[in-house]
Tab-separated table of C-alpha atoms in Angstrom:
chain	number	residue	atom	x	y	z
A	1	MET	CA	20.715	45.631	-38.187
A	2	VAL	CA	19.109	42.406	-37.356
A	3	ASN	CA	14.906	42.334	-38.271
A	4	SER	CA	13.531	40.864	-35.067
A	5	SER	CA	10.972	39.971	-37.365
A	6	HIS	CA	13.104	37.284	-38.450
A	7	VAL	CA	15.071	35.706	-35.335
A	8	ASP	CA	14.270	32.736	-34.938
A	9	LYS	CA	12.877	31.667	-31.804
A	10	ALA	CA	12.951	28.410	-30.063
A	11	PRO	CA	9.571	26.754	-29.453
A	12	SER	CA	7.859	26.579	-26.531
A	13	VAL	CA	5.511	24.031	-24.765
A	14	PRO	CA	2.225	24.809	-24.829
A	15	ASP	CA	0.020	25.456	-21.665
A	16	ASP	CA	-1.806	22.792	-21.997
A	17	VAL	CA	0.447	20.488	-22.232
A	18	SER	CA	2.422	21.274	-19.128
A	19	ARG	CA	-0.899	21.257	-17.287
A	20	ASP	CA	-1.379	17.747	-18.414
A	21	ALA	CA	1.714	16.929	-17.321
A	22	ARG	CA	1.339	17.998	-14.080
A	23	THR	CA	-1.628	16.860	-13.588
A	24	ARG	CA	-0.541	13.283	-14.792
A	25	ASP	CA	1.884	13.678	-11.908
A	26	ARG	CA	-1.256	14.412	-9.572
A	27	VAL	CA	-2.955	11.015	-10.317
A	28	PRO	CA	-0.500	8.461	-8.431
A	29	ALA	CA	-0.286	10.937	-5.694
A	30	VAL	CA	-4.285	10.905	-5.045
A	31	ILE	CA	-4.197	7.064	-5.473
A	32	SER	CA	-1.234	6.400	-3.081
A	33	GLU	CA	-3.298	8.692	-0.342
A	34	GLN	CA	-6.696	7.412	-1.076
A	35	GLY	CA	-6.332	3.905	-2.973
A	36	PRO	CA	-8.042	1.792	-3.496
A	37	ILE	CA	-10.064	3.971	-5.437
A	38	THR	CA	-12.316	3.610	-8.745
A	39	ALA	CA	-11.568	6.142	-11.549
A	40	ALA	CA	-14.816	7.770	-11.204
A	41	ALA	CA	-13.523	8.813	-7.362
A	42	LEU	CA	-10.006	10.037	-8.477
A	43	ALA	CA	-11.972	12.136	-11.482
A	44	ALA	CA	-13.938	13.903	-8.561
A	45	GLN	CA	-11.080	14.104	-6.295
A	46	LEU	CA	-8.969	16.093	-9.622
A	47	GLY	CA	-11.861	17.273	-11.371
A	48	LEU	CA	-11.662	15.536	-14.733
A	49	THR	CA	-13.751	13.683	-16.814
A	50	ALA	CA	-14.281	10.566	-16.532
A	51	THR	CA	-12.626	9.862	-20.108
A	52	GLY	CA	-9.717	12.187	-19.106
A	53	VAL	CA	-8.761	10.442	-16.201
A	54	ARG	CA	-8.637	6.960	-17.993
A	55	ARG	CA	-6.265	8.304	-20.303
A	56	HIS	CA	-4.056	9.650	-17.600
A	57	LEU	CA	-4.550	6.044	-15.677
A	58	ASP	CA	-4.056	4.032	-19.041
A	59	GLN	CA	-0.616	5.405	-19.821
A	60	LEU	CA	0.529	5.068	-16.111
A	61	ALA	CA	-0.802	1.381	-16.076
A	62	GLU	CA	2.029	0.941	-19.159
A	63	THR	CA	4.802	2.059	-17.156
A	64	SER	CA	3.430	0.364	-13.952
A	65	ALA	CA	3.247	3.460	-12.424
A	66	VAL	CA	-0.253	2.156	-11.406
A	67	THR	CA	-2.318	-0.809	-11.480
A	68	SER	CA	-5.862	-1.873	-11.446
A	69	ARG	CA	-7.668	-4.981	-8.635
A	70	ALA	CA	-10.782	-6.333	-8.405
A	71	PRO	CA	-12.685	-4.238	-5.354
A	72	HIS	CA	-12.426	-5.509	-1.672
A	73	ALA	CA	-15.239	-7.660	-1.736
A	74	GLY	CA	-17.194	-5.789	0.792
A	75	LYS	CA	-17.989	-2.704	-1.417
A	76	ARG	CA	-19.463	-4.792	-4.402
A	77	GLY	CA	-22.746	-4.771	-4.961
A	78	ARG	CA	-25.353	-4.917	-7.895
A	79	GLY	CA	-24.278	-4.621	-11.434
A	80	ARG	CA	-20.165	-5.271	-12.797
A	81	PRO	CA	-18.115	-4.028	-10.127
A	82	ALA	CA	-15.913	-0.615	-11.090
A	83	LYS	CA	-12.114	-1.370	-11.083
A	84	GLU	CA	-10.267	0.112	-7.924
A	85	TRP	CA	-6.591	2.007	-8.876
A	86	VAL	CA	-3.203	1.423	-6.406
A	87	VAL	CA	-0.312	2.226	-6.818
A	88	GLY	CA	2.407	-0.139	-9.378
A	89	ASP	CA	6.040	-0.824	-8.755
A	90	THR	CA	7.141	1.923	-10.322
A	91	GLY	CA	4.842	4.457	-8.918
A	92	HIS	CA	6.298	3.355	-5.209
A	93	GLU	CA	10.054	4.393	-6.459
A	94	HIS	CA	8.562	8.359	-7.069
A	95	LEU	CA	6.998	8.376	-4.150
A	96	THR	CA	9.060	8.867	-1.144
A	97	ALA	CA	11.745	11.523	0.162
A	98	ASP	CA	9.101	13.583	-0.047
A	99	TYR	CA	6.707	12.164	1.622
A	100	ASP	CA	8.837	10.066	3.911
A	101	GLU	CA	10.539	13.934	5.341
A	102	LEU	CA	7.227	15.270	5.999
A	103	ALA	CA	6.053	12.244	7.696
A	104	ALA	CA	8.804	11.997	9.704
A	105	ASP	CA	8.686	15.680	11.037
A	106	ALA	CA	4.994	15.104	11.850
A	107	MET	CA	5.598	12.406	13.806
A	108	ARG	CA	8.896	13.917	15.625
A	109	PHE	CA	5.962	16.779	16.376
A	110	LEU	CA	3.986	14.413	18.104
A	111	ARG	CA	6.519	12.826	20.085
A	112	GLN	CA	7.795	16.035	21.406
A	113	THR	CA	4.068	17.474	22.261
A	114	GLY	CA	2.207	14.573	23.262
A	115	GLY	CA	5.094	11.916	24.375
A	116	GLU	CA	5.421	8.364	23.035
A	117	ASP	CA	1.768	7.236	24.467
A	118	ALA	CA	1.055	9.910	21.704
A	119	VAL	CA	3.316	8.224	18.985
A	120	ARG	CA	1.755	5.023	19.952
A	121	ALA	CA	-1.871	5.737	19.814
A	122	PHE	CA	-1.339	7.573	16.698
A	123	ALA	CA	0.096	3.973	14.827
A	124	ASP	CA	-2.808	2.196	16.309
A	125	GLN	CA	-5.188	4.853	14.725
A	126	ARG	CA	-3.554	4.503	11.786
A	127	ILE	CA	-4.049	0.569	10.997
A	128	ARG	CA	-7.186	0.443	12.603
A	129	SER	CA	-8.512	1.237	8.878
A	130	LEU	CA	-7.042	-1.047	7.076
A	131	GLU	CA	-8.002	-3.615	9.801
A	132	GLU	CA	-11.596	-2.906	9.231
A	133	ARG	CA	-10.946	-3.184	5.929
A	134	CYS	CA	-9.991	-6.948	5.490
A	135	GLU	CA	-11.660	-8.393	8.988
A	136	SER	CA	-14.921	-9.315	7.182
A	137	GLN	CA	-12.983	-11.093	4.061
A	138	ILE	CA	-10.790	-12.621	7.082
A	139	ALA	CA	-13.798	-13.359	8.682
A	140	ALA	CA	-15.110	-15.471	5.838
A	141	ALA	CA	-12.190	-17.808	5.427
A	142	GLY	CA	-12.946	-19.614	9.391
A	143	ASP	CA	-11.489	-19.886	12.523
A	144	ASP	CA	-8.168	-21.738	10.877
A	145	PRO	CA	-4.718	-19.460	11.273
A	146	HIS	CA	-3.894	-21.096	7.598
A	147	ALA	CA	-6.809	-20.272	5.762
A	148	ARG	CA	-7.421	-16.664	7.115
A	149	THR	CA	-3.683	-15.810	6.020
A	150	GLU	CA	-4.061	-17.057	2.924
A	151	ALA	CA	-7.272	-14.616	3.042
A	152	LEU	CA	-5.019	-11.761	4.762
A	153	VAL	CA	-2.612	-12.163	1.864
A	154	GLU	CA	-5.314	-11.596	-0.387
A	155	ALA	CA	-6.764	-8.692	1.495
A	156	LEU	CA	-3.316	-7.009	1.463
A	157	ARG	CA	-3.114	-7.360	-2.644
A	158	VAL	CA	-5.715	-5.555	-2.758
A	159	GLU	CA	-4.844	-2.553	-0.434
A	160	GLY	CA	-1.639	-2.447	-3.151
A	161	TYR	CA	0.962	-4.323	-0.754
A	162	ALA	CA	3.048	-7.143	-2.757
A	163	ALA	CA	2.031	-9.856	-0.319
A	164	SER	CA	2.968	-13.759	-0.265
A	165	ALA	CA	2.289	-16.493	2.083
A	166	ARG	CA	5.226	-19.626	2.163
A	167	THR	CA	4.932	-22.431	4.618
A	168	VAL	CA	7.228	-22.574	7.644
A	169	GLY	CA	9.023	-25.944	8.914
A	170	ASP	CA	11.480	-28.799	7.609
A	171	ASP	CA	9.796	-31.976	8.008
A	172	VAL	CA	6.126	-30.776	9.106
A	173	VAL	CA	4.452	-27.466	8.468
A	174	VAL	CA	4.389	-25.430	12.122
A	175	GLY	CA	3.283	-22.111	10.436
A	176	LEU	CA	3.097	-19.619	7.525
A	177	GLN	CA	5.611	-16.411	6.957
A	178	LEU	CA	4.217	-13.646	5.415
A	179	CYS	CA	5.772	-11.533	3.658
A	180	ARG	CA	5.884	-8.193	1.811
A	181	GLY	CA	8.256	-6.559	-0.586
A	182	HIS	CA	7.055	-2.896	0.216
A	183	CYS	CA	6.118	-1.132	2.873
A	184	PRO	CA	4.897	2.575	2.428
A	185	VAL	CA	6.375	3.953	5.454
A	186	GLN	CA	9.524	1.788	6.122
A	187	HIS	CA	11.620	4.907	6.637
A	188	VAL	CA	9.621	6.401	9.168
A	189	ALA	CA	9.216	2.963	10.760
A	190	ALA	CA	12.618	2.873	11.436
A	191	GLU	CA	12.596	5.473	13.441
A	192	PHE	CA	9.125	5.000	14.712
A	193	PRO	CA	9.081	0.943	15.617
A	194	GLU	CA	5.370	1.631	16.592
A	195	LEU	CA	4.125	1.596	13.037
A	196	CYS	CA	5.335	-2.079	12.898
A	197	GLU	CA	4.390	-2.747	16.359
A	198	ALA	CA	0.612	-1.619	15.876
A	199	GLU	CA	0.684	-3.443	12.689
A	200	THR	CA	1.774	-7.067	13.689
A	201	ASP	CA	-1.185	-6.614	16.808
A	202	ALA	CA	-3.078	-5.752	14.252
A	203	PHE	CA	-1.982	-8.806	12.408
A	204	SER	CA	-2.554	-10.880	15.413
A	205	ARG	CA	-6.220	-9.829	16.265
A	206	LEU	CA	-7.325	-10.542	12.360
A	207	LEU	CA	-5.912	-13.814	12.263
A	208	GLY	CA	-6.589	-15.166	16.436
A	209	VAL	CA	-3.442	-15.799	17.006
A	210	HIS	CA	-0.196	-14.589	18.401
A	211	VAL	CA	2.181	-13.238	15.377
A	212	GLN	CA	5.931	-12.444	15.457
A	213	ARG	CA	7.449	-10.035	13.200
A	214	PRO	CA	10.959	-11.311	12.828
A	215	ALA	CA	12.391	-9.039	10.049
A	216	THR	CA	11.112	-5.437	8.931
A	217	PRO	CA	12.619	-3.079	6.369
A	218	ALA	CA	12.711	-0.779	8.968
A	219	ARG	CA	14.974	-2.665	10.562
A	220	GLY	CA	17.490	-3.541	7.327
A	221	ASP	CA	16.198	-6.148	6.006
A	222	HIS	CA	14.891	-6.874	2.565
A	223	VAL	CA	11.609	-8.060	2.947
A	224	CYS	CA	8.428	-7.544	5.911
A	225	THR	CA	7.727	-11.108	7.219
A	226	THR	CA	5.405	-12.006	9.970
A	227	PHE	CA	5.185	-15.784	11.378
A	228	VAL	CA	2.342	-16.870	11.653
A	229	PRO	CA	2.120	-20.072	13.752
A	230	THR	CA	-0.616	-22.699	12.650
A	231	PRO	CA	-1.709	-25.175	15.133
A	232	GLY	CA	-1.982	-28.924	14.202
A	233	ALA	CA	1.280	-29.668	12.595
A	234	ARG	CA	0.775	-30.928	8.751
A	235	PRO	CA	3.127	-32.540	5.965
A	236	HIS	CA	4.820	-30.220	3.549
A	237	THR	CA	2.273	-32.058	0.831
A	238	GLU	CA	-0.533	-30.265	2.402
A	239	ARG	CA	1.241	-26.878	0.833
A	240	SER	CA	-1.265	-24.226	-0.579
A	241	THR	CA	-0.274	-20.285	0.208
A	242	ARG	CA	-0.675	-19.246	-3.103
């Protein structure tokens, strides 16, 4: 008979290690929902100490799951401003399927119960908060659509978007193309284009010109582009969009 006291047992993972891993998984999820967010605010959300949350942030930043940015211009006060955190490139790859399906189900329910007008009203309300966060920074750029577009690019980067702008035109610059390589609602927007339409309208209001959206990932394109006309043609030698 085998003495049970001498039977080798597989080592078990300590509870605190499993709990630590689960907490680390929650960090990018909360940042995705509420970012840009400071480490202090994140710690309060998760019930962690400042030291604890910074340890998770440092580990996640090593794999580009999250990344830090300077705070929005309108949030800066006295003293050294606290960094704000947004989801990084690899983090976006993991925060997709479950949220997409839940969001799509909610949008379908909204359409069934409230109709198309309710879907568009939701899309308008959703983009309004982004518009409000960006408008002061863009207004500070003056009235020139070119300068305002550059300011919008910087504002979108602060919000966690991979945004850039390039000039459009062969012999002269006729406008700018605002590009974003990642769209957080890409899969849902394929079924509900109202989300893209609301964003396009918001960009028109922010920039003070009528913009057009020639390409979106929701329609199968690899990048989301917005054409911004810039009155007053300029030679290509005056490019300065980066």
